[in-house]
Coordinates of C-alpha atoms and ligand atoms in Angstrom, one line a residue:
Chain B
M1 CA 13.1 63.8 232.7
T2 CA 10.8 66.0 234.9
Q3 CA 12.2 68.0 237.7
A4 CA 12.6 66.1 241.0
A5 CA 10.6 67.3 244.0
V6 CA 13.6 66.7 246.2
E7 CA 17.1 65.9 245.2
T8 CA 20.1 65.5 247.4
R9 CA 23.7 64.7 246.6
N10 CA 26.1 63.6 249.3
L11 CA 24.1 65.5 251.8
T12 CA 26.1 65.5 255.1
R13 CA 25.5 67.1 258.5
R14 CA 27.9 67.0 261.4
F15 CA 27.3 68.1 265.0
G16 CA 30.9 68.4 266.3
A17 CA 32.4 65.0 266.1
L18 CA 29.1 63.3 265.4
T19 CA 28.0 62.8 261.8
A20 CA 24.2 62.8 262.0
V21 CA 23.7 62.4 258.2
R22 CA 26.4 61.0 256.0
Q23 CA 26.6 61.3 252.2
L24 CA 22.9 61.0 251.6
T25 CA 22.0 60.9 247.9
L26 CA 18.2 60.7 247.1
R27 CA 15.7 61.7 244.5
I28 CA 12.0 62.0 245.2
E29 CA 9.6 62.6 242.3
E30 CA 6.7 64.9 242.3
G31 CA 3.5 63.5 243.8
E32 CA 5.3 60.6 245.6
V33 CA 4.6 59.5 249.1
F34 CA 8.1 58.8 250.3
G35 CA 8.8 57.2 253.6
L36 CA 12.0 57.7 255.6
L37 CA 12.6 54.9 258.1
G38 CA 15.4 54.3 260.6
P39 CA 16.0 53.7 264.3
N40 CA 16.2 56.5 266.8
G41 CA 19.1 58.8 266.1
S42 CA 19.6 57.6 262.6
G43 CA 19.3 61.1 261.1
K44 CA 15.8 61.3 259.8
T45 CA 14.9 64.6 261.6
T46 CA 18.3 66.1 260.7
T47 CA 17.7 65.2 257.0
I48 CA 14.2 66.8 257.0
R49 CA 15.5 69.9 258.8
M50 CA 18.2 70.4 256.1
L51 CA 15.6 70.1 253.4
C52 CA 13.5 72.7 255.1
G53 CA 16.4 75.1 255.4
L54 CA 16.4 74.8 259.2
L55 CA 19.9 73.3 259.4
E56 CA 22.8 74.1 257.1
P57 CA 24.4 71.1 255.4
S58 CA 28.0 70.6 256.3
E59 CA 28.6 69.1 252.9
G60 CA 26.8 68.2 249.8
R61 CA 23.8 69.8 248.3
A62 CA 20.0 69.5 248.2
T63 CA 17.4 71.1 246.0
V64 CA 13.7 71.2 246.9
A65 CA 11.2 72.1 244.1
G66 CA 14.3 72.8 242.0
I67 CA 15.6 75.4 244.5
D68 CA 18.9 75.0 246.2
V69 CA 18.3 75.0 250.0
T70 CA 21.6 76.4 251.0
A71 CA 21.5 79.2 248.4
A72 CA 17.8 80.2 248.8
P73 CA 16.3 78.7 251.9
E74 CA 13.6 81.5 252.1
Q75 CA 12.3 80.6 248.7
V76 CA 12.1 77.0 249.7
K77 CA 10.1 77.9 252.7
Q78 CA 7.2 79.4 250.7
R79 CA 6.8 76.1 248.8
I80 CA 6.9 73.6 251.6
G81 CA 4.8 72.6 254.6
Y82 CA 6.5 71.1 257.6
M83 CA 5.2 69.3 260.6
A84 CA 7.9 69.0 263.2
Q85 CA 8.4 65.9 265.3
K86 CA 7.6 67.9 268.4
V87 CA 4.3 69.6 267.3
G88 CA 4.8 73.3 267.5
L89 CA 1.2 74.6 268.0
Y90 CA 0.5 77.6 270.1
E91 CA -1.3 75.9 272.9
D92 CA -2.7 79.1 274.3
L93 CA -4.4 79.9 271.0
T94 CA -7.6 78.2 269.7
T95 CA -7.7 76.0 266.7
A96 CA -9.1 78.8 264.6
E97 CA -6.5 81.3 265.8
N98 CA -3.6 78.9 265.0
L99 CA -5.0 78.4 261.5
D100 CA -5.5 82.1 261.1
F101 CA -2.0 82.9 262.2
Y102 CA -0.3 80.5 259.8
A103 CA -2.6 81.6 257.0
G104 CA -1.5 85.2 257.6
I105 CA 2.2 84.3 257.9
Y106 CA 2.0 82.5 254.6
G107 CA 0.6 85.7 253.1
L108 CA -3.1 84.8 252.7
R109 CA -5.4 87.8 253.0
G110 CA -9.1 88.7 253.1
A111 CA -11.6 86.6 251.2
A112 CA -8.9 84.3 249.8
K113 CA -7.8 83.6 253.4
Q114 CA -11.3 83.0 254.7
G115 CA -12.0 80.6 251.8
R116 CA -8.9 78.6 252.3
L117 CA -9.5 78.4 256.1
A118 CA -12.9 77.0 255.6
Q119 CA -11.6 74.6 253.0
V120 CA -8.8 73.3 255.2
A121 CA -11.1 73.1 258.3
A122 CA -13.6 71.0 256.2
F123 CA -10.8 68.8 254.7
L124 CA -9.5 67.9 258.1
D125 CA -12.9 67.9 259.8
L126 CA -11.8 70.6 262.3
G127 CA -15.1 72.4 262.3
E128 CA -16.2 71.4 265.8
R129 CA -12.8 72.1 267.3
L130 CA -12.3 75.6 266.0
G131 CA -13.1 77.4 269.3
Q132 CA -11.1 75.0 271.4
L133 CA -7.6 75.9 272.7
A134 CA -5.0 73.9 271.0
G135 CA -3.5 72.9 274.3
E136 CA -6.8 71.2 275.2
L137 CA -7.0 69.1 272.1
S138 CA -6.3 65.4 272.3
G139 CA -3.2 64.0 270.6
G140 CA -5.0 63.0 267.4
W141 CA -6.6 66.3 267.0
K142 CA -3.4 68.2 267.7
Q143 CA -1.8 66.2 264.9
R144 CA -4.6 67.1 262.5
L145 CA -4.4 70.7 263.4
A146 CA -0.7 70.8 262.9
L147 CA -1.2 69.2 259.5
A148 CA -3.8 71.8 258.7
C149 CA -1.4 74.6 259.6
A150 CA 1.3 73.0 257.4
L151 CA -1.2 72.8 254.5
I152 CA -2.8 76.2 254.7
H153 CA -0.8 77.7 251.9
E154 CA -1.2 74.7 249.6
P155 CA 2.5 73.7 249.5
A156 CA 3.8 71.6 246.7
L157 CA 5.7 69.5 249.2
L158 CA 4.9 68.3 252.7
F159 CA 7.6 67.2 255.2
L160 CA 6.0 65.2 258.0
D161 CA 8.3 64.2 260.8
E162 CA 6.7 61.3 262.8
P163 CA 3.2 62.9 262.3
T164 CA 1.4 60.0 263.9
A165 CA 3.6 59.3 266.9
G166 CA 1.5 58.6 270.0
V167 CA -1.8 58.7 268.1
D168 CA -4.4 55.9 268.4
P169 CA -4.8 53.5 265.4
A170 CA -8.1 54.8 264.2
A171 CA -6.8 58.4 264.1
R172 CA -3.6 57.2 262.4
R173 CA -5.6 55.5 259.7
R174 CA -7.6 58.6 259.1
F175 CA -4.4 60.6 259.0
W176 CA -3.0 58.4 256.3
R177 CA -6.2 58.6 254.2
T178 CA -5.6 62.4 254.3
I179 CA -2.0 61.9 253.2
H180 CA -3.1 59.8 250.2
A181 CA -5.7 62.3 249.2
L182 CA -3.1 65.0 249.2
A183 CA -0.7 62.9 247.1
Q184 CA -3.5 62.2 244.7
A185 CA -3.9 65.9 244.3
G186 CA -0.2 66.2 243.4
T187 CA 1.4 67.1 246.7
T188 CA 4.8 65.4 247.3
V189 CA 4.9 63.9 250.8
L190 CA 8.1 63.0 252.7
V191 CA 7.1 61.2 255.9
T192 CA 9.1 59.6 258.7
T193 CA 7.6 56.8 260.8
H194 CA 8.4 54.0 263.1
Y195 CA 5.2 52.1 262.3
M196 CA 5.6 49.4 259.7
E197 CA 2.0 49.4 258.6
E198 CA 2.5 53.0 257.7
A199 CA 5.7 52.3 255.9
E200 CA 3.9 49.7 253.8
Q201 CA 1.6 52.5 252.5
C202 CA 4.5 54.6 251.1
G203 CA 5.2 54.5 247.3
R204 CA 8.9 54.3 248.1
L205 CA 11.1 54.0 251.2
A206 CA 14.5 55.0 252.3
M207 CA 16.0 53.2 255.3
M208 CA 18.6 55.0 257.3
S209 CA 21.0 53.8 259.9
R210 CA 23.7 55.8 261.7
G211 CA 23.2 58.6 259.3
H212 CA 23.5 56.8 256.0
L213 CA 21.2 55.1 253.5
I214 CA 21.0 51.3 253.9
A215 CA 18.0 50.5 251.6
L216 CA 16.0 52.3 249.0
G217 CA 13.0 51.3 246.9
S218 CA 9.3 50.3 247.1
P219 CA 8.3 48.4 250.3
A220 CA 8.3 45.1 248.3
E221 CA 11.7 45.8 246.8
V222 CA 13.1 46.6 250.3
A223 CA 11.6 43.4 251.7
A224 CA 13.0 41.4 248.8
Q225 CA 16.5 42.6 249.6
V226 CA 16.5 40.3 252.6
G227 CA 14.7 37.4 251.0
G228 CA 11.1 38.6 250.7
R229 CA 10.3 38.6 254.4
T230 CA 8.1 41.3 256.0
L231 CA 9.2 44.9 256.0
E232 CA 9.7 44.8 259.7
D233 CA 12.1 41.8 259.4
A234 CA 14.0 43.6 256.6
F235 CA 14.2 46.7 258.8
V236 CA 15.7 44.8 261.7
I237 CA 18.0 42.7 259.7
L238 CA 19.4 45.5 257.6
Q239 CA 19.9 47.6 260.7
E240 CA 21.8 44.8 262.5
R241 CA 23.9 44.2 259.4
D242 CA 24.8 47.9 259.3
E243 CA 25.7 48.1 263.0
R244 CA 27.9 45.0 262.8
Chain V
M1 CA 5.8 96.4 253.1
M2 CA 6.3 93.8 255.9
P3 CA 3.3 91.7 255.0
H4 CA 3.8 89.2 257.8
F5 CA 4.0 91.8 260.5
W6 CA 0.3 92.1 261.3
P7 CA -0.4 88.3 261.7
M8 CA 2.6 88.1 264.0
F9 CA 1.4 91.2 266.0
R10 CA -2.1 89.8 266.3
K11 CA -0.9 86.4 267.5
E12 CA 1.4 88.0 270.0
F13 CA -1.3 90.3 271.3
I14 CA -3.7 87.4 271.9
Q15 CA -1.0 85.4 273.7
M16 CA -0.1 88.4 275.8
R17 CA -3.7 88.9 276.9
R18 CA -4.0 85.3 277.8
D19 CA -0.7 85.0 279.7
R20 CA -1.3 85.5 283.4
L21 CA 2.4 86.1 284.1
T22 CA 2.6 89.0 281.6
F23 CA -0.6 90.4 283.0
A24 CA 0.7 90.2 286.5
M25 CA 4.0 91.8 285.5
M26 CA 2.1 94.6 283.8
V27 CA 0.0 95.5 286.7
G28 CA 1.8 94.1 289.7
V29 CA 5.3 95.3 289.1
P30 CA 4.5 99.0 288.9
V31 CA 2.3 99.0 291.9
L32 CA 4.8 97.0 294.0
Q33 CA 7.8 98.9 292.9
L34 CA 6.1 102.2 293.5
L35 CA 5.0 101.2 297.0
V36 CA 8.4 99.8 298.0
F37 CA 10.5 102.6 296.5
G38 CA 8.1 105.3 297.2
Y39 CA 7.8 104.7 300.9
A40 CA 11.3 103.3 301.5
I41 CA 13.0 106.3 299.9
Q42 CA 11.0 108.8 301.8
T43 CA 14.2 110.5 302.9
D44 CA 12.6 113.8 303.8
V45 CA 12.3 114.0 307.5
R46 CA 9.4 116.2 308.2
N47 CA 7.4 116.4 311.4
L48 CA 9.7 114.3 313.6
P49 CA 7.7 113.7 316.7
A50 CA 9.4 115.5 319.6
V51 CA 8.8 116.1 323.3
V52 CA 9.8 119.3 325.1
L53 CA 11.1 119.7 328.6
D54 CA 10.9 123.4 329.4
E55 CA 12.5 123.9 332.7
S56 CA 12.6 127.6 332.6
R57 CA 9.1 128.4 331.3
T58 CA 9.9 131.9 330.2
P59 CA 9.1 134.0 327.1
E60 CA 12.6 133.3 325.9
S61 CA 12.2 129.6 326.2
R62 CA 8.8 129.7 324.4
E63 CA 10.4 131.7 321.7
I64 CA 13.1 129.2 321.0
I65 CA 10.7 126.2 321.1
Y66 CA 8.6 128.0 318.6
A67 CA 11.6 128.5 316.4
F68 CA 12.2 124.7 316.5
Q69 CA 8.6 124.1 315.6
N70 CA 8.8 126.5 312.7
T71 CA 11.5 124.5 310.9
G72 CA 8.8 122.0 310.1
N73 CA 11.2 119.2 311.1
F74 CA 9.8 118.8 314.6
R75 CA 6.2 118.1 315.6
I76 CA 5.8 118.6 319.3
V77 CA 3.7 115.8 320.6
A78 CA 4.0 116.5 324.4
Y79 CA 5.4 118.7 327.1
V80 CA 7.0 116.6 329.8
D81 CA 8.0 117.8 333.2
G82 CA 11.0 115.7 334.1
R83 CA 14.0 113.8 332.7
S84 CA 12.5 110.4 333.4
A85 CA 9.3 111.2 331.5
L86 CA 11.5 112.4 328.6
D87 CA 13.6 109.2 328.6
R88 CA 10.5 107.1 328.6
A89 CA 9.0 108.9 325.6
I90 CA 12.1 108.4 323.6
A91 CA 12.6 104.8 324.7
R92 CA 9.0 103.9 323.8
G93 CA 9.3 105.6 320.5
D94 CA 6.6 108.1 321.2
A95 CA 9.1 110.7 320.3
Q96 CA 12.2 110.6 318.2
A97 CA 13.6 113.8 319.5
A98 CA 13.5 115.9 322.7
I99 CA 14.2 119.5 323.2
V100 CA 15.4 120.5 326.6
V101 CA 15.5 124.2 327.6
P102 CA 17.4 124.3 330.9
Y103 CA 16.4 126.4 333.9
Q104 CA 19.3 128.9 333.5
Y105 CA 18.7 129.5 329.7
P106 CA 17.1 133.0 329.9
R107 CA 19.6 134.1 332.7
D108 CA 22.6 133.0 330.6
L109 CA 21.2 134.8 327.6
A110 CA 20.6 138.0 329.5
R111 CA 24.1 138.0 331.1
G112 CA 25.8 137.4 327.8
R113 CA 27.1 133.9 328.7
T114 CA 26.8 131.0 326.4
A115 CA 23.3 129.6 326.9
T116 CA 22.9 126.0 326.1
L117 CA 20.0 124.0 324.7
Q118 CA 19.9 120.2 324.7
I119 CA 18.6 118.3 321.8
I120 CA 18.3 114.5 322.2
V121 CA 17.7 112.4 319.1
D122 CA 16.9 108.8 318.6
A123 CA 19.8 108.0 316.3
S124 CA 18.7 104.4 315.6
D125 CA 17.2 105.9 312.4
P126 CA 20.2 107.7 311.0
L127 CA 18.4 109.6 308.3
A128 CA 15.8 111.0 310.7
S129 CA 18.3 111.9 313.4
Q130 CA 20.6 113.6 310.9
A131 CA 17.8 115.8 309.7
A132 CA 17.0 116.6 313.3
I133 CA 20.6 117.4 314.1
A134 CA 21.0 119.6 311.1
A135 CA 17.8 121.4 311.9
A136 CA 18.8 122.0 315.5
G137 CA 22.1 123.4 314.4
A138 CA 20.4 125.7 312.0
V139 CA 18.0 127.0 314.6
A140 CA 20.9 127.8 317.0
Q141 CA 22.9 129.5 314.2
I142 CA 20.1 131.8 313.3
R143 CA 19.3 132.7 316.9
N144 CA 23.0 133.5 317.4
L145 CA 23.0 135.8 314.4
V146 CA 19.9 137.6 315.6
I147 CA 21.3 138.1 319.0
L148 CA 24.7 139.2 317.8
T149 CA 23.1 141.6 315.3
H150 CA 21.2 143.2 318.1
A151 CA 24.2 143.4 320.2
A152 CA 26.1 145.1 317.4
G153 CA 23.3 147.7 317.2
R154 CA 22.3 146.8 313.7
A155 CA 18.7 146.6 312.7
S156 CA 19.1 143.7 310.3
L157 CA 21.3 140.7 309.6
P158 CA 24.6 141.5 307.8
L159 CA 24.2 138.7 305.3
E160 CA 21.6 136.3 304.3
A161 CA 21.9 133.6 301.7
R162 CA 18.5 133.2 300.2
V163 CA 18.4 129.7 298.8
R164 CA 15.6 129.1 296.3
P165 CA 15.2 125.5 295.5
R166 CA 14.0 125.4 291.9
Y167 CA 11.6 122.8 290.4
N168 CA 11.2 120.9 293.6
P169 CA 10.7 123.7 296.2
G170 CA 9.6 121.3 298.9
L171 CA 12.8 119.3 298.4
R172 CA 10.6 116.3 298.5
S173 CA 12.2 113.1 297.4
P174 CA 9.1 111.4 295.9
N175 CA 9.2 114.2 293.3
Y176 CA 12.7 112.9 292.3
I177 CA 12.1 109.2 292.8
V178 CA 8.7 108.6 291.2
P179 CA 9.6 110.0 287.7
G180 CA 12.8 107.9 287.9
L181 CA 10.7 104.9 288.9
V182 CA 8.8 105.2 285.6
G183 CA 12.1 104.5 283.8
V184 CA 13.2 101.7 286.2
I185 CA 9.8 99.9 285.9
L186 CA 9.8 100.2 282.2
T187 CA 13.3 98.9 281.9
M188 CA 12.6 96.0 284.2
T189 CA 9.4 94.7 282.7
M190 CA 10.0 95.5 279.0
V191 CA 13.4 93.8 278.9
L192 CA 12.3 90.8 280.8
I193 CA 9.0 90.3 278.9
T194 CA 10.5 90.4 275.4
A195 CA 13.5 88.3 276.4
M196 CA 11.2 85.7 277.7
A197 CA 8.7 85.9 274.8
I198 CA 11.2 84.7 272.2
V199 CA 12.9 82.1 274.4
R200 CA 9.6 80.7 275.3
E201 CA 8.8 80.0 271.7
R202 CA 12.1 78.2 271.4
E203 CA 11.5 76.1 274.5
R204 CA 8.0 75.2 273.4
G205 CA 9.1 74.2 270.0
T206 CA 6.9 76.8 268.2
L207 CA 10.0 78.7 267.0
E208 CA 11.0 75.8 264.7
Q209 CA 7.5 75.9 263.2
L210 CA 7.7 79.6 262.9
I211 CA 11.1 79.9 261.2
V212 CA 10.2 77.4 258.6
T213 CA 7.7 80.0 257.2
P214 CA 8.6 82.8 254.9
I215 CA 8.3 85.5 257.7
T216 CA 11.4 87.7 257.7
K217 CA 13.6 88.2 260.7
T218 CA 12.6 91.9 261.0
E219 CA 8.9 91.1 260.8
L220 CA 9.3 88.4 263.4
M221 CA 11.1 90.7 265.8
L222 CA 9.0 93.8 265.3
G223 CA 5.7 91.8 265.5
K224 CA 7.0 90.2 268.7
I225 CA 7.7 93.5 270.5
A226 CA 5.0 95.7 269.1
P227 CA 2.1 94.6 271.4
Y228 CA 4.2 95.3 274.5
V229 CA 4.6 98.9 273.6
G230 CA 1.0 99.2 274.8
V231 CA 1.9 97.4 278.0
G232 CA 4.7 99.9 278.6
L233 CA 2.4 102.9 278.1
M234 CA -0.1 101.5 280.5
Q235 CA 2.5 100.8 283.1
M236 CA 3.7 104.3 282.8
T237 CA 0.2 105.7 283.1
A238 CA -0.3 103.6 286.3
V239 CA 2.9 104.9 287.8
L240 CA 2.0 108.5 287.0
I241 CA -1.5 108.2 288.4
L242 CA -0.2 106.6 291.6
G243 CA 2.6 109.1 291.8
R244 CA 0.2 112.0 291.5
F245 CA -2.5 110.9 293.9
V246 CA -0.6 108.8 296.4
F247 CA 2.7 110.6 296.5
D248 CA 1.6 114.1 295.5
V249 CA 4.2 114.3 292.7
P250 CA 3.4 117.3 290.5
L251 CA 3.0 116.5 286.8
T252 CA 4.3 119.8 285.5
G253 CA 5.4 119.5 281.9
N254 CA 3.8 118.5 278.6
L255 CA 2.4 115.0 279.1
L256 CA 2.0 114.5 275.4
L257 CA 5.7 115.1 275.0
L258 CA 6.4 112.7 277.9
Y259 CA 4.4 110.0 276.2
G260 CA 6.1 110.6 272.9
V261 CA 9.6 110.3 274.4
S262 CA 8.6 107.3 276.6
L263 CA 7.5 105.5 273.4
V264 CA 11.0 105.8 272.1
F265 CA 12.4 104.6 275.4
I266 CA 9.9 101.7 275.6
I267 CA 11.0 100.6 272.1
A268 CA 14.6 100.8 273.2
S269 CA 14.0 98.7 276.2
L270 CA 12.0 96.1 274.2
A271 CA 14.9 96.0 271.8
L272 CA 17.3 95.4 274.6
G273 CA 15.1 92.4 275.6
L274 CA 15.2 91.2 272.0
F275 CA 19.0 91.4 272.1
V276 CA 19.1 89.5 275.4
S277 CA 16.9 86.8 273.8
T278 CA 19.5 86.3 271.0
L279 CA 22.2 85.6 273.7
V280 CA 20.4 82.9 275.6
R281 CA 18.7 79.6 275.1
T282 CA 16.4 79.0 278.1
Q283 CA 13.9 81.1 280.1
Q284 CA 16.1 80.7 283.1
Q285 CA 19.1 82.2 281.3
A286 CA 16.8 84.9 279.9
M287 CA 15.8 85.9 283.3
Q288 CA 19.4 86.0 284.6
A289 CA 20.7 87.9 281.6
S290 CA 17.8 90.4 281.9
F291 CA 18.7 91.2 285.4
G292 CA 22.3 91.3 284.4
F293 CA 21.4 94.1 282.0
M294 CA 19.0 95.8 284.3
L295 CA 21.4 96.2 287.2
P296 CA 23.8 98.6 285.5
N297 CA 20.9 100.5 284.2
I298 CA 19.5 101.1 287.6
L299 CA 22.9 101.7 289.4
L300 CA 24.6 103.8 286.8
S301 CA 21.7 105.8 285.5
G302 CA 21.4 108.1 288.5
F303 CA 18.1 106.6 289.7
M304 CA 19.3 106.0 293.2
F305 CA 22.6 107.9 293.5
P306 CA 23.2 111.2 291.7
R307 CA 25.6 110.6 288.7
Q308 CA 27.6 113.7 289.7
A309 CA 28.6 112.0 292.9
M310 CA 29.9 108.9 291.2
P311 CA 33.5 108.1 290.3
E312 CA 34.4 109.3 286.9
I313 CA 34.5 105.8 285.4
A314 CA 31.0 105.1 286.6
Q315 CA 29.8 108.4 285.1
W316 CA 31.3 107.3 281.7
L317 CA 29.7 103.9 281.9
G318 CA 26.4 105.5 282.8
L319 CA 26.4 107.1 279.3
L320 CA 26.2 103.6 277.8
V321 CA 22.8 102.7 279.4
P322 CA 19.5 104.0 278.0
L323 CA 17.9 104.7 281.4
T324 CA 20.4 107.5 282.0
Y325 CA 19.0 109.5 279.2
F326 CA 15.4 108.7 279.9
L327 CA 15.8 109.8 283.6
K328 CA 17.1 113.1 282.4
V329 CA 14.1 113.5 280.1
V330 CA 11.4 112.3 282.4
R331 CA 12.6 114.4 285.3
G332 CA 13.1 117.4 283.0
I333 CA 9.6 117.2 281.7
L334 CA 7.8 116.3 284.9
L335 CA 9.7 118.4 287.4
K336 CA 11.0 121.3 285.4
G337 CA 8.4 121.4 282.7
V338 CA 11.0 121.8 280.0
G339 CA 10.3 120.9 276.4
L340 CA 12.0 119.2 273.5
E341 CA 14.4 122.2 272.9
A342 CA 16.2 121.2 276.1
L343 CA 16.0 117.4 275.7
W344 CA 16.3 116.6 272.0
R345 CA 19.8 115.2 272.4
E346 CA 18.7 112.6 274.9
V347 CA 15.7 111.7 272.7
L348 CA 18.0 111.2 269.8
V349 CA 20.3 109.0 271.8
L350 CA 17.4 106.9 272.9
A351 CA 16.2 106.5 269.3
G352 CA 19.7 105.5 268.4
F353 CA 19.7 102.8 271.1
A354 CA 16.4 101.5 269.8
V355 CA 17.5 101.3 266.2
L356 CA 20.9 99.9 267.0
L357 CA 19.6 97.2 269.3
I358 CA 16.9 96.1 266.9
A359 CA 19.4 96.0 264.1
L360 CA 21.9 94.0 266.2
S361 CA 19.2 91.6 267.3
V362 CA 18.0 91.0 263.7
R363 CA 21.6 90.4 262.7
R364 CA 22.2 88.0 265.5
F365 CA 18.9 86.1 265.1
R366 CA 19.2 83.1 262.9
K367 CA 16.3 81.5 261.0
T368 CA 17.9 78.2 261.5
L369 CA 18.3 75.8 264.5
D370 CA 22.1 76.0 264.5
Ligands
LIG1 N1 21.2 70.1 267.4 C1 22.0 69.0 267.6 N2 23.1 69.0 268.2 C2 23.9 67.9 268.4 N3 23.5 66.7 268.0 C3 22.3 66.6 267.4 C4 21.5 67.7 267.1 N4 20.4 67.3 266.5 C5 20.5 65.9 266.4 N5 21.7 65.5 266.9 C6 22.2 64.1 266.9 O1 22.2 63.7 265.6 C7 21.8 62.3 265.5 C8 20.6 62.2 264.6 O2 19.5 62.8 265.2 P1 18.1 62.9 264.5 O3 17.2 63.7 265.4 O4 18.2 63.4 263.1 O5 17.6 61.4 264.5 P2 16.2 60.7 264.1 O6 16.4 59.7 263.1 O7 15.2 61.8 263.8 O8 15.8 60.0 265.5 P3 14.3 59.8 266.2 O9 13.7 58.6 265.5 O10 14.6 59.5 267.6 O11 13.6 61.1 266.0 C9 21.4 61.9 266.9 O12 22.6 61.2 267.5 C10 21.2 63.2 267.7 O13 21.6 63.1 269.0
LIG2 MG1 13.5 62.5 264.6

């Protein structure tokens, strides 16, 4: 068996009395586009943050690219790209300056850096926006720039937390074409979303409710669990079942 | 070594240049502080406007009036010829003091009786009036001595204490205040700017994106504060130039040494700001905490009140704030012109503060969201 891109075992995170993620056990293969679904507050962001080394698990363990996130979070950080739910761009820097900063922070230098910057700008079609302040970009462009920053060091894994929230449908479609292109090239993508047409595009899905897993499998498999209805129906029914 | 430092530094530098608040603090705070403190704490009372009522109009009266003028504390603005004119001049504020030489002054002197002079001061300004009162007392004492010496048949005064004020011969308070102000301004702006700079990243959500990268805590912290070292040096230069040309403060000592030591102090102040940023979550808290740290610096360091005059406990506490050491250094260099041989202990302590505070901040800072 090949090494999993992400593997969690009984991953749990508590905030005081609240258990945000409960006994999560998952395995994501390399090159998968894996969707994480669930209502607000179900623990998606908390899960991703633990996988990125931003939050320490209260219990259980997780490995990312074969590295234990609790034992060696800094090693994990070099291998992953992360787009936070609240996009963390420097709004007072231009597109080019944001890219240049993250390229430098990820250790790119000189000609290699310039080459990679040009490549990423072309890949995400940012050429005409390079001189614009990030704060003045529209939502869709901000999203693309944030993705570009997360991609700059060619990470093996991408964690995208609601990357298309609040973006118009055309821009979302373009964004997903980019995600598929990345997966084709071997990048593992873990993405959260509230849009069902996006969930349909994932290879496999995990549905969460109140911090734990309520369904796992391909979109068709998850839909079949509640009698072959649409994914949206499955989502609502499974969630209601869980909350009962 | 520290491969992520330069990208961090460059980014911070660009942001600093674009941030209007930082720019305003950089330029505005020194100018404002200097003008407020510089003028408000002009405690020297020179040239107090005074009117004279000379009822006797004799050589003796002219002599004593001349003695008053000579102290430099009084500037005679008018001679009046009656009590009512005198009262009016004081009431209107045309004069803050009046010297009255009574009609019988020369006669009393000649007959060996106690001759009296009357000095009227406008005491609504306590500082000014105190200086006037002290000067008047001194004039009278010296005249007394001269007269008694003559009466005793001696050619010279029996005793004279020759006081030589060293380093600040004019006893001018700007000479004391302005160098101290360099330290106060640096403390205020450096602490506040850095404390805010980190918390702002947290509030804007960029910190989450930053700590998910492989940058180390030390690189992050040092890259964050390094651009502001330049701000500190520029502020200091602004204060020194204003001090020199507006307040006539002499810049006696080795300026290169001063810049070297200030660099250490600036880093210590930035490090204090870093430390503050690890204690707070919001910009509001950062601002409050910064002022909380600044106040003891300003009060206990001897900027406003001499440390020797403080209660012992305050003197001890004063040893815990960096500004205390910097004030000693900056005054030593600027006013006394002394060098490193007299100040190396203070410089070492400042360097110790810088290293300790950076180490503490790095320790306290977490590359997680907990
Ligand atoms: N730092 C924190 N301190 C306390 N509680 C937290 C913290 N972060 C998250 N929580 C709580 O944990 C639960 C899960 O939050 P999380 O952000 O992981 O949900 P989510 O699935 O990402 O929701 P959304 O779809 O709204 O983004 C929520 O109840 C939230 O209030
Ligand atoms: Mg979330």
